Tab-separated table of C-alpha atoms in Angstrom:
chain	number	residue	atom	x	y	z
A	1	UNK	CA	-70.909	-20.994	48.436
A	2	UNK	CA	-67.747	-22.342	46.497
A	3	UNK	CA	-64.718	-20.727	48.040
A	4	UNK	CA	-62.280	-22.946	46.090
A	5	UNK	CA	-63.717	-23.569	42.645
A	6	UNK	CA	-63.253	-20.007	41.390
A	7	UNK	CA	-59.441	-20.154	42.409
A	8	UNK	CA	-59.032	-23.323	40.489
A	9	UNK	CA	-60.852	-22.158	37.471
A	10	UNK	CA	-58.943	-18.969	37.518
A	11	UNK	CA	-55.599	-20.772	37.688
A	12	UNK	CA	-56.673	-22.952	34.668
A	13	UNK	CA	-57.665	-20.051	32.566
A	14	UNK	CA	-54.273	-18.199	33.445
A	15	UNK	CA	-52.263	-21.288	32.568
A	16	UNK	CA	-54.016	-21.811	29.270
A	17	UNK	CA	-53.877	-18.115	28.253
A	18	UNK	CA	-49.997	-18.136	29.259
A	19	UNK	CA	-49.369	-21.102	26.928
A	20	UNK	CA	-51.367	-19.769	24.011
A	21	UNK	CA	-49.607	-16.346	24.405
A	22	UNK	CA	-46.194	-18.012	24.232
A	23	UNK	CA	-47.445	-19.896	21.099
A	24	UNK	CA	-48.565	-16.692	19.348
A	25	UNK	CA	-45.352	-14.890	20.253
A	26	UNK	CA	-42.949	-17.563	18.927
A	27	UNK	CA	-45.051	-17.983	15.765
A	28	UNK	CA	-45.179	-14.231	15.238
A	29	UNK	CA	-41.126	-13.824	15.935
A	30	UNK	CA	-39.869	-16.939	14.331
A	31	UNK	CA	-40.658	-16.719	10.371
A	32	UNK	CA	-38.445	-14.160	8.867
A	33	UNK	CA	-36.940	-12.851	12.055
A	34	UNK	CA	-33.550	-11.022	11.831
A	35	UNK	CA	-30.599	-12.607	13.743
A	36	UNK	CA	-30.114	-11.160	17.140
A	37	UNK	CA	-26.368	-9.917	16.286
A	38	UNK	CA	-25.905	-7.884	13.004
A	39	UNK	CA	-23.698	-9.070	10.526
A	40	UNK	CA	-19.991	-7.616	10.720
A	41	UNK	CA	-19.302	-4.652	8.411
A	42	UNK	CA	-17.011	-5.391	5.457
A	43	UNK	CA	-13.654	-3.762	5.416
A	44	UNK	CA	-13.689	-0.122	3.886
A	45	UNK	CA	-12.585	-0.061	0.266
A	46	UNK	CA	-11.477	2.556	-2.101
A	47	UNK	CA	-8.062	3.083	-0.201
A	48	UNK	CA	-6.053	5.504	-2.373
A	49	UNK	CA	-3.490	8.617	-1.940
A	50	UNK	CA	-4.691	12.225	-1.832
A	51	UNK	CA	-2.760	15.203	-2.562
A	52	UNK	CA	-1.710	16.992	0.732
A	53	UNK	CA	0.647	19.604	-0.639
A	54	UNK	CA	2.470	20.749	-3.724
A	55	UNK	CA	6.055	22.192	-3.215
A	56	UNK	CA	7.654	24.637	-5.647
A	57	UNK	CA	10.585	25.447	-3.553
A	58	UNK	CA	13.228	23.348	-5.286
A	59	UNK	CA	13.600	24.535	-8.873
A	60	UNK	CA	13.187	21.757	-11.523
A	61	UNK	CA	13.352	18.488	-9.275
A	62	UNK	CA	15.306	15.650	-11.102
A	63	UNK	CA	15.787	13.158	-8.318
A	64	UNK	CA	14.589	12.514	-4.720
A	65	UNK	CA	15.857	10.816	-1.596
A	66	UNK	CA	14.191	10.744	1.726
A	67	UNK	CA	17.015	10.186	4.243
A	68	UNK	CA	16.467	7.245	6.376
A	69	UNK	CA	17.999	8.642	9.527
A	70	UNK	CA	17.738	12.452	9.432
A	71	UNK	CA	14.378	12.173	7.531
A	72	UNK	CA	15.321	15.139	5.316
A	73	UNK	CA	14.193	15.048	1.863
A	74	UNK	CA	17.078	15.743	-0.641
A	75	UNK	CA	16.227	16.921	-4.090
A	76	UNK	CA	18.507	17.086	-6.846
A	77	UNK	CA	17.434	20.051	-9.219
A	78	UNK	CA	17.928	21.856	-12.478
A	79	UNK	CA	17.337	25.293	-13.797
A	80	UNK	CA	13.752	26.163	-14.656
A	81	UNK	CA	13.336	27.422	-18.223
A	82	UNK	CA	10.776	30.203	-17.397
A	83	UNK	CA	12.847	31.948	-14.692
A	84	UNK	CA	15.655	33.362	-16.857
A	85	UNK	CA	16.775	35.792	-14.087
A	86	UNK	CA	17.414	33.043	-11.525
A	87	UNK	CA	19.165	29.719	-11.539
A	88	UNK	CA	17.462	27.191	-9.409
A	89	UNK	CA	20.024	24.400	-10.041
A	90	UNK	CA	21.652	22.636	-6.970
A	91	UNK	CA	21.034	20.262	-4.289
A	92	UNK	CA	18.014	21.198	-1.919
A	93	UNK	CA	17.204	19.832	1.519
A	94	UNK	CA	13.441	20.196	2.277
A	95	UNK	CA	11.124	19.557	5.228
A	96	UNK	CA	9.079	16.742	3.754
A	97	UNK	CA	5.938	17.758	5.675
A	98	UNK	CA	5.539	21.262	4.248
A	99	UNK	CA	8.341	21.668	1.557
A	100	UNK	CA	10.193	24.350	3.311
A	101	UNK	CA	13.809	24.845	2.397
A	102	UNK	CA	16.279	23.850	5.159
A	103	UNK	CA	19.376	24.479	3.220
A	104	UNK	CA	20.643	24.739	-0.480
A	105	UNK	CA	23.938	23.684	-1.846
A	106	UNK	CA	24.801	26.261	-4.473
A	107	UNK	CA	28.479	26.021	-4.839
A	108	UNK	CA	29.700	22.617	-6.454
A	109	UNK	CA	32.982	21.913	-7.879
A	110	UNK	CA	33.587	22.105	-11.673
A	111	UNK	CA	36.216	19.945	-13.722
A	112	UNK	CA	39.144	22.435	-12.649
A	113	UNK	CA	37.695	22.934	-9.073
A	114	UNK	CA	35.967	26.074	-9.682
A	115	UNK	CA	32.870	26.505	-7.542
A	116	UNK	CA	29.546	27.536	-9.214
A	117	UNK	CA	25.876	26.640	-9.196
A	118	UNK	CA	25.307	23.475	-11.109
A	119	UNK	CA	22.298	21.203	-11.853
A	120	UNK	CA	22.154	17.993	-9.735
A	121	UNK	CA	20.599	15.254	-11.742
A	122	UNK	CA	21.000	12.145	-9.757
A	123	UNK	CA	21.343	11.324	-5.952
A	124	UNK	CA	23.222	7.997	-5.528
A	125	UNK	CA	23.043	7.121	-1.886
A	126	UNK	CA	22.535	8.383	1.662
A	127	UNK	CA	25.641	9.148	3.892
A	128	UNK	CA	25.460	7.772	7.516
A	129	UNK	CA	23.464	10.120	9.812
A	130	UNK	CA	22.667	12.668	7.075
A	131	UNK	CA	23.840	13.856	3.602
A	132	UNK	CA	23.843	12.302	0.195
A	133	UNK	CA	26.324	11.218	-2.617
A	134	UNK	CA	25.115	12.891	-5.714
A	135	UNK	CA	26.151	13.180	-9.537
A	136	UNK	CA	26.159	16.457	-11.648
A	137	UNK	CA	27.053	16.975	-15.290
A	138	UNK	CA	29.145	15.888	-16.964
A	139	UNK	CA	31.362	13.736	-14.830
A	140	UNK	CA	31.020	15.233	-11.319
A	141	UNK	CA	30.588	13.411	-7.999
A	142	UNK	CA	29.667	15.164	-4.896
A	143	UNK	CA	28.717	14.882	-1.181
A	144	UNK	CA	26.929	17.305	1.069
A	145	UNK	CA	24.946	17.610	4.243
A	146	UNK	CA	22.043	19.495	5.755
A	147	UNK	CA	23.473	23.156	6.271
A	148	UNK	CA	26.248	22.848	3.664
A	149	UNK	CA	26.425	25.656	1.086
A	150	UNK	CA	29.446	24.248	-0.566
A	151	UNK	CA	29.678	20.573	-1.667
A	152	UNK	CA	32.820	18.416	-1.751
A	153	UNK	CA	33.219	17.114	-5.043
A	154	UNK	CA	35.609	15.761	-7.862
A	155	UNK	CA	35.327	14.772	-11.589
A	156	UNK	CA	35.733	11.299	-12.909
A	157	UNK	CA	38.126	10.910	-15.842
A	158	UNK	CA	36.763	9.466	-19.211
A	159	UNK	CA	33.337	9.381	-20.590
A	160	UNK	CA	30.151	11.100	-19.151
A	161	UNK	CA	28.766	9.557	-15.914
A	162	UNK	CA	25.345	8.160	-16.971
A	163	UNK	CA	24.465	6.707	-13.356
A	164	UNK	CA	25.506	6.632	-9.843
A	165	UNK	CA	25.048	4.362	-6.808
A	166	UNK	CA	26.381	3.345	-3.501
A	167	UNK	CA	29.888	1.683	-3.549
A	168	UNK	CA	30.896	-1.668	-2.000
A	169	UNK	CA	32.689	0.050	0.926
A	170	UNK	CA	32.886	3.322	2.769
A	171	UNK	CA	34.174	6.295	0.883
A	172	UNK	CA	33.263	4.897	-2.572
A	173	UNK	CA	30.720	5.048	-5.141
A	174	UNK	CA	29.609	3.023	-8.294
A	175	UNK	CA	29.286	4.880	-11.546
A	176	UNK	CA	28.333	4.004	-15.009
A	177	UNK	CA	30.138	5.752	-18.039
A	178	UNK	CA	27.982	4.359	-20.799
A	179	UNK	CA	28.810	0.469	-20.664
A	180	UNK	CA	31.554	0.786	-18.221
A	181	UNK	CA	30.803	0.018	-14.460
A	182	UNK	CA	33.667	1.584	-12.209
A	183	UNK	CA	34.127	1.998	-8.425
A	184	UNK	CA	35.648	5.121	-7.569
A	185	UNK	CA	36.986	7.033	-4.687
A	186	UNK	CA	34.515	9.731	-3.365
A	187	UNK	CA	37.218	12.268	-2.220
A	188	UNK	CA	39.333	12.148	-5.411
A	189	UNK	CA	37.237	10.319	-7.978
A	190	UNK	CA	40.112	7.993	-8.865
A	191	UNK	CA	38.796	4.639	-10.280
A	192	UNK	CA	39.639	1.790	-8.046
A	193	UNK	CA	38.396	-0.888	-10.470
A	194	UNK	CA	36.129	-1.360	-13.581
A	195	UNK	CA	34.139	-3.618	-15.710
A	196	UNK	CA	33.291	-3.044	-19.454
A	197	UNK	CA	30.142	-4.625	-20.661
A	198	UNK	CA	28.554	-5.198	-23.962
A	199	UNK	CA	26.225	-2.241	-23.610
A	200	UNK	CA	24.215	-0.309	-21.237
A	201	UNK	CA	24.167	2.920	-19.111
A	202	UNK	CA	22.266	2.410	-15.894
A	203	UNK	CA	22.097	0.050	-13.001
A	204	UNK	CA	20.658	-0.762	-9.548
A	205	UNK	CA	22.626	-2.098	-6.582
A	206	UNK	CA	21.442	-4.906	-4.255
A	207	UNK	CA	23.879	-4.334	-1.583
A	208	UNK	CA	22.347	-7.184	0.644
A	209	UNK	CA	23.079	-9.897	-1.970
A	210	UNK	CA	26.315	-8.020	-3.294
A	211	UNK	CA	24.952	-7.623	-6.634
A	212	UNK	CA	24.471	-4.932	-9.332
A	213	UNK	CA	21.919	-5.292	-12.085
A	214	UNK	CA	23.327	-3.475	-15.133
A	215	UNK	CA	20.653	-2.741	-17.941
A	216	UNK	CA	21.381	-2.576	-21.489
A	217	UNK	CA	18.075	-1.095	-22.916
A	218	UNK	CA	19.413	-1.021	-26.589
A	219	UNK	CA	20.213	-4.634	-26.791
A	220	UNK	CA	17.331	-5.694	-24.217
A	221	UNK	CA	19.592	-7.372	-21.927
A	222	UNK	CA	20.109	-7.307	-18.204
A	223	UNK	CA	23.424	-8.182	-16.631
A	224	UNK	CA	23.827	-9.553	-12.991
A	225	UNK	CA	27.237	-8.555	-11.758
A	226	UNK	CA	28.933	-9.928	-8.525
A	227	UNK	CA	30.165	-6.970	-6.732
A	228	UNK	CA	32.905	-8.792	-4.804
A	229	UNK	CA	34.670	-9.933	-8.115
A	230	UNK	CA	33.119	-7.193	-10.394
A	231	UNK	CA	32.298	-9.992	-12.823
A	232	UNK	CA	29.160	-10.936	-14.790
A	233	UNK	CA	27.537	-13.918	-13.271
A	234	UNK	CA	24.373	-14.191	-15.445
A	235	UNK	CA	22.568	-12.661	-18.510
A	236	UNK	CA	18.817	-12.058	-18.762
A	237	UNK	CA	17.029	-11.461	-21.973
A	238	UNK	CA	14.502	-8.467	-21.743
A	239	UNK	CA	11.264	-8.465	-23.962
A	240	UNK	CA	11.539	-7.224	-27.295
A	241	UNK	CA	10.649	-3.603	-27.944
A	242	UNK	CA	11.875	-0.250	-29.265
A	243	UNK	CA	14.407	0.031	-26.706
A	244	UNK	CA	12.954	2.992	-24.756
A	245	UNK	CA	14.036	2.419	-21.175
A	246	UNK	CA	12.777	3.783	-17.924
A	247	UNK	CA	14.426	2.669	-14.905
A	248	UNK	CA	16.060	-0.283	-13.068
A	249	UNK	CA	15.412	-0.719	-9.417
A	250	UNK	CA	15.906	-3.645	-6.780
A	251	UNK	CA	13.418	-4.332	-4.164
A	252	UNK	CA	15.829	-4.474	-1.025
A	253	UNK	CA	13.559	-6.914	0.919
A	254	UNK	CA	13.175	-9.594	-1.868
A	255	UNK	CA	16.035	-8.885	-4.171
A	256	UNK	CA	13.568	-8.756	-7.111
A	257	UNK	CA	14.760	-6.296	-10.025
A	258	UNK	CA	12.145	-4.150	-11.571
A	259	UNK	CA	12.871	-2.755	-15.048
A	260	UNK	CA	10.766	-0.032	-16.775
A	261	UNK	CA	10.427	-0.778	-20.626
A	262	UNK	CA	8.316	1.075	-22.996
A	263	UNK	CA	4.840	0.920	-21.518
A	264	UNK	CA	5.438	-1.834	-19.092
A	265	UNK	CA	7.548	-2.829	-16.086
A	266	UNK	CA	9.059	-6.421	-16.071
A	267	UNK	CA	9.881	-7.981	-12.830
A	268	UNK	CA	12.607	-10.724	-12.058
A	269	UNK	CA	13.608	-12.691	-9.041
A	270	UNK	CA	17.175	-12.421	-7.569
A	271	UNK	CA	17.858	-15.534	-9.466
A	272	UNK	CA	16.781	-13.865	-12.842
A	273	UNK	CA	13.740	-15.846	-13.128
A	274	UNK	CA	10.968	-13.717	-14.577
A	275	UNK	CA	8.110	-13.159	-12.088
A	276	UNK	CA	5.707	-11.158	-14.151
A	277	UNK	CA	4.872	-7.660	-15.485
A	278	UNK	CA	2.667	-4.727	-15.291
A	279	UNK	CA	1.472	-2.726	-18.296
A	280	UNK	CA	-0.201	0.691	-18.869
A	281	UNK	CA	-0.776	3.476	-21.341
A	282	UNK	CA	1.624	5.710	-19.788
A	283	UNK	CA	5.589	5.234	-19.368
A	284	UNK	CA	6.995	3.949	-16.165
A	285	UNK	CA	9.792	6.292	-15.008
A	286	UNK	CA	10.605	5.368	-11.352
A	287	UNK	CA	9.925	2.707	-8.664
A	288	UNK	CA	10.541	2.612	-4.940
A	289	UNK	CA	9.776	0.114	-2.327
A	290	UNK	CA	8.541	0.126	1.352
A	291	UNK	CA	10.003	-2.943	3.370
A	292	UNK	CA	7.502	-2.289	6.326
A	293	UNK	CA	4.689	-2.889	4.157
A	294	UNK	CA	6.104	-5.020	1.281
A	295	UNK	CA	4.854	-2.539	-1.140
A	296	UNK	CA	6.100	-1.293	-4.611
A	297	UNK	CA	5.370	2.154	-5.866
A	298	UNK	CA	5.610	3.047	-9.594
A	299	UNK	CA	5.207	6.445	-11.117
A	300	UNK	CA	3.881	6.564	-14.865
A	301	UNK	CA	4.347	9.745	-16.824
A	302	UNK	CA	2.288	10.648	-19.863
A	303	UNK	CA	4.300	11.014	-23.209
A	304	UNK	CA	3.357	14.555	-23.370
A	305	UNK	CA	2.597	14.190	-27.188
A	306	UNK	CA	-0.929	15.172	-28.068
A	307	UNK	CA	-0.545	13.188	-31.383
A	308	UNK	CA	-0.210	9.775	-29.726
A	309	UNK	CA	-3.280	7.823	-28.908
A	310	UNK	CA	-4.322	7.984	-25.250
A	311	UNK	CA	-2.288	10.754	-24.411
A	312	UNK	CA	-3.790	13.145	-21.776
A	313	UNK	CA	-0.920	14.943	-20.097
A	314	UNK	CA	-1.692	13.134	-16.831
A	315	UNK	CA	0.538	10.664	-15.159
A	316	UNK	CA	-0.309	8.016	-12.551
A	317	UNK	CA	1.016	6.567	-9.333
A	318	UNK	CA	0.238	2.705	-8.766
A	319	UNK	CA	0.783	0.830	-5.570
A	320	UNK	CA	1.380	-3.063	-5.699
A	321	UNK	CA	2.359	-5.857	-3.476
A	322	UNK	CA	5.901	-6.545	-4.169
A	323	UNK	CA	5.635	-10.323	-3.695
A	324	UNK	CA	3.181	-10.984	-6.408
A	325	UNK	CA	2.597	-7.520	-8.227
A	326	UNK	CA	-1.050	-7.312	-7.271
A	327	UNK	CA	-2.434	-3.933	-7.266
A	328	UNK	CA	-3.494	-2.747	-3.786
A	329	UNK	CA	-4.520	0.819	-4.143
A	330	UNK	CA	-6.840	2.682	-6.622
A	331	UNK	CA	-4.423	4.440	-9.120
A	332	UNK	CA	-3.753	7.936	-8.226
A	333	UNK	CA	-3.993	10.624	-11.126
A	334	UNK	CA	-0.955	12.902	-11.281
A	335	UNK	CA	-2.434	15.930	-13.360
A	336	UNK	CA	0.200	17.434	-15.748
A	337	UNK	CA	2.954	14.966	-14.938
A	338	UNK	CA	4.446	14.263	-18.432
A	339	UNK	CA	8.107	13.132	-19.562
A	340	UNK	CA	8.852	15.766	-21.971
A	341	UNK	CA	11.099	17.999	-19.800
A	342	UNK	CA	12.479	15.046	-17.692
A	343	UNK	CA	11.724	11.817	-15.738
A	344	UNK	CA	9.736	11.838	-12.607
A	345	UNK	CA	11.170	10.553	-9.255
A	346	UNK	CA	9.736	9.029	-6.125
A	347	UNK	CA	10.500	9.054	-2.235
A	348	UNK	CA	8.216	6.906	0.236
A	349	UNK	CA	8.104	7.426	3.854
A	350	UNK	CA	8.648	4.039	5.830
A	351	UNK	CA	5.315	2.714	6.495
A	352	UNK	CA	4.039	4.063	3.150
A	353	UNK	CA	1.808	6.656	4.853
A	354	UNK	CA	3.305	9.561	2.657
A	355	UNK	CA	4.614	9.322	-0.922
A	356	UNK	CA	6.491	12.242	-2.596
A	357	UNK	CA	6.333	12.453	-6.433
A	358	UNK	CA	8.326	14.947	-8.585
A	359	UNK	CA	7.151	16.554	-11.813
A	360	UNK	CA	10.045	18.324	-13.783
A	361	UNK	CA	7.623	19.559	-16.430
A	362	UNK	CA	5.738	21.541	-13.622
A	363	UNK	CA	8.716	22.259	-11.343
A	364	UNK	CA	6.839	20.770	-8.499
A	365	UNK	CA	7.068	17.967	-5.864
A	366	UNK	CA	3.469	16.648	-4.809
A	367	UNK	CA	2.891	15.195	-1.273
A	368	UNK	CA	0.469	12.368	-1.303
A	369	UNK	CA	-1.049	11.045	1.803
A	370	UNK	CA	-2.824	7.685	2.280
A	371	UNK	CA	-6.559	7.879	2.506
A	372	UNK	CA	-8.614	5.142	3.813
A	373	UNK	CA	-12.462	5.971	3.771
A	374	UNK	CA	-14.289	5.496	6.956
A	375	UNK	CA	-16.434	2.377	7.437
A	376	UNK	CA	-20.267	3.207	6.758
A	377	UNK	CA	-22.170	3.396	9.911
A	378	UNK	CA	-24.797	0.443	10.333
A	379	UNK	CA	-28.365	1.266	9.628
A	380	UNK	CA	-30.161	1.023	12.883
A	381	UNK	CA	-33.438	0.153	10.963
A	382	UNK	CA	-31.905	-2.923	9.546
A	383	UNK	CA	-30.726	-4.426	12.787
A	384	UNK	CA	-32.915	-3.167	15.603
A	385	UNK	CA	-31.717	-4.072	19.153
A	386	UNK	CA	-33.622	-6.991	20.708
A	387	UNK	CA	-36.131	-5.813	23.513
A	388	UNK	CA	-35.240	-7.242	27.126
A	389	UNK	CA	-37.097	-10.307	27.960
A	390	UNK	CA	-39.988	-9.294	30.281
A	391	UNK	CA	-40.121	-12.843	31.734
A	392	UNK	CA	-36.571	-12.582	32.989
A	393	UNK	CA	-36.342	-12.331	36.817
A	394	UNK	CA	-33.503	-10.745	38.900
A	395	UNK	CA	-31.192	-13.578	40.205
A	396	UNK	CA	-32.046	-14.958	43.618
A	397	UNK	CA	-29.647	-14.180	46.462
A	398	UNK	CA	-26.554	-16.426	46.235
A	399	UNK	CA	-27.226	-17.143	42.695
A	400	UNK	CA	-24.122	-16.685	40.209
A	401	UNK	CA	-26.374	-15.601	37.235
A	402	UNK	CA	-25.625	-12.004	36.129
A	403	UNK	CA	-22.307	-11.862	37.898
A	404	UNK	CA	-19.583	-10.692	35.710
A	405	UNK	CA	-16.729	-13.416	35.585
A	406	UNK	CA	-14.537	-11.564	33.297
A	407	UNK	CA	-14.417	-9.686	30.067
A	408	UNK	CA	-16.658	-11.005	27.296
A	409	UNK	CA	-15.179	-12.365	24.042
A	410	UNK	CA	-13.634	-9.806	21.708
A	411	UNK	CA	-15.335	-9.082	18.666
A	412	UNK	CA	-13.275	-9.992	15.529
A	413	UNK	CA	-13.125	-7.108	13.091
A	414	UNK	CA	-14.066	-7.908	9.545
A	415	UNK	CA	-11.532	-9.487	7.479
A	416	UNK	CA	-10.186	-7.299	4.643
A	417	UNK	CA	-11.069	-8.682	1.388
A	418	UNK	CA	-8.024	-9.829	-0.563
A	419	UNK	CA	-6.932	-7.243	-3.109
A	420	UNK	CA	-7.711	-8.171	-6.688
A	421	UNK	CA	-5.115	-7.825	-9.412
A	422	UNK	CA	-5.746	-5.058	-11.787
A	423	UNK	CA	-6.235	-5.807	-15.282
A	424	UNK	CA	-6.735	-2.302	-16.471
A	425	UNK	CA	-3.913	0.023	-17.388
A	426	UNK	CA	-1.755	1.184	-15.684
A	427	UNK	CA	-0.831	-1.404	-13.196
A	428	UNK	CA	-2.628	-4.424	-14.802
A	429	UNK	CA	-0.937	-7.611	-13.900
A	430	UNK	CA	0.137	-9.421	-16.815
A	431	UNK	CA	2.373	-12.016	-15.253
A	432	UNK	CA	3.035	-13.196	-11.677
A	433	UNK	CA	0.772	-15.127	-9.326
A	434	UNK	CA	-1.416	-12.720	-7.543
A	435	UNK	CA	-4.764	-11.093	-8.262
A	436	UNK	CA	-6.644	-13.970	-9.749
A	437	UNK	CA	-10.229	-14.455	-8.395
A	438	UNK	CA	-11.073	-17.892	-7.197
A	439	UNK	CA	-12.960	-20.196	-9.274
A	440	UNK	CA	-16.656	-20.256	-8.972
A	441	UNK	CA	-17.873	-23.231	-7.425
A	442	UNK	CA	-21.295	-24.822	-6.530
A	443	UNK	CA	-23.362	-23.071	-3.880
A	444	UNK	CA	-23.358	-24.845	-0.427
A	445	UNK	CA	-26.261	-26.820	0.453
A	446	UNK	CA	-28.540	-25.271	2.859
A	447	UNK	CA	-28.457	-26.306	6.401
A	448	UNK	CA	-30.799	-29.223	7.307
A	449	UNK	CA	-32.395	-27.011	10.396
A	450	UNK	CA	-32.993	-23.467	9.435
A	451	UNK	CA	-34.854	-20.900	11.524
A	452	UNK	CA	-38.360	-21.885	10.262
A	453	UNK	CA	-37.520	-25.552	11.245
A	454	UNK	CA	-36.529	-24.567	14.645
A	455	UNK	CA	-39.488	-22.183	15.103
A	456	UNK	CA	-41.837	-25.148	14.057
A	457	UNK	CA	-40.179	-27.386	16.574
A	458	UNK	CA	-40.603	-24.749	19.323
A	459	UNK	CA	-44.391	-24.073	18.503
A	460	UNK	CA	-45.141	-28.052	18.573
A	461	UNK	CA	-43.326	-28.254	21.951
A	462	UNK	CA	-45.292	-25.369	23.456
A	463	UNK	CA	-48.586	-26.731	22.105
A	464	UNK	CA	-48.069	-29.971	23.768
A	465	UNK	CA	-47.089	-28.053	27.101
A	466	UNK	CA	-50.491	-26.151	26.943
A	467	UNK	CA	-52.503	-29.278	26.279
A	468	UNK	CA	-50.900	-31.030	29.197
A	469	UNK	CA	-51.468	-27.990	31.462
A	470	UNK	CA	-55.093	-27.864	30.380
A	471	UNK	CA	-55.745	-31.606	31.135
A	472	UNK	CA	-54.121	-31.177	34.579
A	473	UNK	CA	-56.335	-28.109	35.345
A	474	UNK	CA	-59.626	-30.218	34.586
A	475	UNK	CA	-58.256	-32.985	36.680
A	476	UNK	CA	-57.750	-30.627	39.441
A	477	UNK	CA	-61.328	-29.215	39.164
A	478	UNK	CA	-62.779	-32.779	39.137
A	479	UNK	CA	-60.609	-33.653	42.186
A	480	UNK	CA	-61.755	-30.499	44.103
A	481	UNK	CA	-65.349	-31.373	43.338
A	482	UNK	CA	-65.204	-34.725	44.908
A	483	UNK	CA	-63.218	-33.882	48.185
A	484	UNK	CA	-64.761	-34.379	51.603
A	485	UNK	CA	-65.936	-31.145	53.275
A	486	UNK	CA	-67.325	-29.725	50.178
A	487	UNK	CA	-70.096	-27.070	51.228
A	488	UNK	CA	-71.762	-26.380	48.090
A	489	UNK	CA	-73.685	-28.396	45.440
A	490	UNK	CA	-71.870	-29.763	42.542
């Protein structure tokens, strides 16, 4: 009878089998195994703006202003040609969410003070709290607020007013009468001071830097005017072209001036240094800026002439990082937005979630809302969850293992890829510094210790352990065989 030998032999067999099983398990799971944690998802691409509404409640829209305090959408409108029985001209106040009319200014003073319904072609500035300063043909300057039916207004003496903007002090406005830049009193339209330039008819005001950029499209010049002295302090030569001008706008955050010329937008720093340009197949007609996001919005209108190459009757909205002109959003097609019946205008909600674009040719205002495609769900077959380790045992009493000591590390979201500058029209970056892909370099050398090397090391280690256990088992058997008190034969 051998009461001990079977136990020893069984222990040996169990030890050897366990080591062998470990070797097989590691070998099977090592080569080609997926990492335990899935790779982070890439940031969603394809960010764009989608049409969320089209308003036809404000006649033929000529200019837009989203009031920064009251949040009302002011629309300067003209009469629609296809509604002969109704005159839609005037100043409208709309709810920007659904286009519903909050009020309409229909009584506007003429040159002799006679009230009548008149077209409002330009909105020059926002009034404190609510209301706007606006211009109407031929030399009228008016003011009105939400709820008004009659505007306060007066006519400027002299030539036709070609542009209007905020004045340098309360109760004033700046106007262009061709090449003459004048500051006038809002209540009486009396000229307080003026400056005559070599040419031009439009301008943009940089109130923070006390500057006016006055554009002479015909002579391809841009004049920088100091508003404190009302004097020219610099002249910038614009690129040569046919003299077809689009707009002049100032980024209030950076002071850069954006000028629409022919089929391009040329951008200059506040110092007059050229920063770059955008180009496209359509005509740039308006630009607006959002200081909260540092973005610039440009609306491009089709020429509306089927005989011209590339004319398709559709316009485009492009969105750029104002600092370096990089295109940030896929261009948005504006069906039917062409320039034959008037230039489009823009209004951008702070934060840039909503953009409003007018189309005089269609008599509409389109509400666009930013759309970010959802990130794709991870494929569960690609990254299966690891099974629990059956060999793991519950912590012994008093052990700190498995006791939460605080929240785990937060998972970092995937970094958004840097937007590449567009090279396709419209919105392609012709100048500037952004949008260039990094130069391709040599691929990094593989790590000296990959997953296969680690697996091989583990297998060799376990094989040595198994061999040591086997030798120890045989030694134990021989030891038991030679102990005193043995009751059976060897």
